[in-house]
Amino acid sequence: MKMCLVVDDSRVVRKVARRILEALDFETAEASDGAEALAFCRTAMPDAILVDWRMPNMDGLEFVRTLRQEPEGGRPIVVFCAAENEPARIAEALDQGADEFIMKPFDGDIVAHKFGLAGLL
């Protein structure tokens, strides 16, 4: 079973994402910010990471840049999930190491589609 780390400062968003991912047969783990997510990845690198942009301590962009420099940090598929809708901001996330981008709000069909495009399903 593939593992997906859900990184968002909103407990509600993490819970919704977790339900969707578990329905897609993913094992899931949660982190409330980029620093917590990085600590998790250093102990158990997931197959996929669904990450928010704006979070305290370490935002999603800084997390992805740092993750990609870690041993095996290039392995996980990273899907940004944020309220950002400006093409330049989406391009920035992809340029910094994200593989896909989902805009909030999202649902199971959107997550399944984007995870399929990324080769996770």
One Martini backbone bead per residue (centre of mass of N, CA, C, O) as a GRO file, in nm:
protein
  121
    1MET     BB    1   0.097   0.036   0.022
    2LYS     BB    2   0.061   0.360  -0.012
    3MET     BB    3   0.207   0.670   0.099
    4CYS     BB    4   0.050   0.968   0.247
    5LEU     BB    5   0.126   1.301   0.311
    6VAL     BB    6  -0.048   1.540   0.506
    7VAL     BB    7  -0.011   1.904   0.462
    8ASP     BB    8  -0.179   2.100   0.713
    9ASP     BB    9  -0.311   2.347   0.935
   10SER     BB   10  -0.583   2.202   0.881
   11ARG     BB   11  -0.770   1.962   1.026
   12VAL     BB   12  -1.002   1.942   0.821
   13VAL     BB   13  -0.835   1.899   0.566
   14ARG     BB   14  -0.689   1.647   0.662
   15LYS     BB   15  -0.944   1.474   0.701
   16VAL     BB   16  -1.052   1.485   0.413
   17ALA     BB   17  -0.799   1.379   0.272
   18ARG     BB   18  -0.781   1.112   0.422
   19ARG     BB   19  -1.047   0.992   0.320
   20ILE     BB   20  -0.980   1.000   0.022
   21LEU     BB   21  -0.712   0.834   0.031
   22GLU     BB   22  -0.828   0.578   0.164
   23ALA     BB   23  -1.028   0.525  -0.079
   24LEU     BB   24  -0.745   0.498  -0.264
   25ASP     BB   25  -0.542   0.311  -0.092
   26PHE     BB   26  -0.406   0.486   0.134
   27GLU     BB   27  -0.174   0.555   0.340
   28THR     BB   28  -0.169   0.778   0.628
   29ALA     BB   29  -0.039   1.104   0.715
   30GLU     BB   30   0.035   1.384   0.941
   31ALA     BB   31   0.084   1.748   0.906
   32SER     BB   32   0.090   2.104   1.015
   33ASP     BB   33   0.379   2.141   0.874
   34GLY     BB   34   0.684   2.151   0.723
   35ALA     BB   35   0.859   2.067   0.966
   36GLU     BB   36   0.699   1.810   1.036
   37ALA     BB   37   0.726   1.681   0.756
   38LEU     BB   38   1.034   1.663   0.746
   39ALA     BB   39   1.065   1.481   0.990
   40PHE     BB   40   0.907   1.248   0.870
   41CYS     BB   41   1.081   1.204   0.608
   42ARG     BB   42   1.346   1.134   0.774
   43THR     BB   43   1.204   0.848   0.871
   44ALA     BB   44   0.956   0.831   0.632
   45MET     BB   45   0.927   0.804   0.305
   46PRO     BB   46   0.696   0.885   0.099
   47ASP     BB   47   0.520   0.860  -0.204
   48ALA     BB   48   0.333   1.102  -0.103
   49ILE     BB   49   0.243   1.464  -0.117
   50LEU     BB   50   0.009   1.677   0.047
   51VAL     BB   51   0.040   2.039   0.008
   52ASP     BB   52   0.040   2.333   0.148
   53TRP     BB   53   0.133   2.663   0.141
   54ARG     BB   54   0.003   2.804   0.400
   55MET     BB   55   0.219   2.802   0.688
   56PRO     BB   56   0.360   2.762   0.965
   57ASN     BB   57   0.719   2.782   1.007
   58MET     BB   58   0.668   2.607   0.717
   59ASP     BB   59   0.611   2.626   0.409
   60GLY     BB   60   0.552   2.456   0.120
   61LEU     BB   61   0.787   2.566  -0.050
   62GLU     BB   62   1.015   2.520   0.153
   63PHE     BB   63   0.966   2.221   0.186
   64VAL     BB   64   1.021   2.132  -0.107
   65ARG     BB   65   1.306   2.242  -0.134
   66THR     BB   66   1.419   2.074   0.104
   67LEU     BB   67   1.331   1.790   0.022
   68ARG     BB   68   1.492   1.780  -0.259
   69GLN     BB   69   1.778   1.768  -0.077
   70GLU     BB   70   1.720   1.504   0.025
   71PRO     BB   71   1.746   1.194   0.080
   72GLU     BB   72   1.502   1.085  -0.139
   73GLY     BB   73   1.345   1.369  -0.210
   74GLY     BB   74   1.275   1.288  -0.523
   75ARG     BB   75   1.056   1.056  -0.494
   76PRO     BB   76   0.818   1.204  -0.419
   77ILE     BB   77   0.502   1.296  -0.482
   78VAL     BB   78   0.405   1.638  -0.531
   79VAL     BB   79   0.100   1.796  -0.409
   80PHE     BB   80  -0.046   2.079  -0.439
   81CYS     BB   81  -0.281   2.241  -0.195
   82ALA     BB   82  -0.446   2.541  -0.291
   83ALA     BB   83  -0.580   2.876  -0.325
   84GLU     BB   84  -0.415   2.921  -0.554
   85ASN     BB   85  -0.474   3.091  -0.901
   86GLU     BB   86  -0.210   3.188  -1.008
   87PRO     BB   87  -0.003   3.102  -1.255
   88ALA     BB   88   0.267   3.197  -1.122
   89ARG     BB   89   0.233   3.032  -0.858
   90ILE     BB   90   0.207   2.755  -0.984
   91ALA     BB   91   0.477   2.764  -1.133
   92GLU     BB   92   0.649   2.793  -0.880
   93ALA     BB   93   0.579   2.520  -0.754
   94LEU     BB   94   0.681   2.350  -0.995
   95ASP     BB   95   0.974   2.470  -1.002
   96GLN     BB   96   1.031   2.371  -0.686
   97GLY     BB   97   0.899   2.041  -0.713
   98ALA     BB   98   0.630   2.002  -0.804
   99ASP     BB   99   0.399   1.785  -0.984
  100GLU     BB  100   0.128   1.910  -0.872
  101PHE     BB  101  -0.206   2.086  -0.877
  102ILE     BB  102  -0.446   2.189  -0.628
  103MET     BB  103  -0.746   2.341  -0.577
  104LYS     BB  104  -0.923   2.507  -0.355
  105PRO     BB  105  -1.155   2.315  -0.348
  106PHE     BB  106  -1.187   1.960  -0.300
  107ASP     BB  107  -1.214   1.623  -0.431
  108GLY     BB  108  -1.199   1.296  -0.513
  109ASP     BB  109  -1.182   1.338  -0.823
  110ILE     BB  110  -0.945   1.533  -0.826
  111VAL     BB  111  -0.740   1.361  -0.676
  112ALA     BB  112  -0.752   1.116  -0.865
  113HIS     BB  113  -0.665   1.264  -1.119
  114LYS     BB  114  -0.389   1.381  -1.019
  115PHE     BB  115  -0.272   1.108  -0.923
  116GLY     BB  116  -0.289   0.982  -1.203
  117LEU     BB  117  -0.102   1.184  -1.355
  118ALA     BB  118   0.140   1.110  -1.139
  119GLY     BB  119   0.129   0.777  -1.102
  120LEU     BB  120  -0.040   0.669  -0.829
  121LEU     BB  121  -0.293   0.496  -0.992
   0.00000   0.00000   0.00000
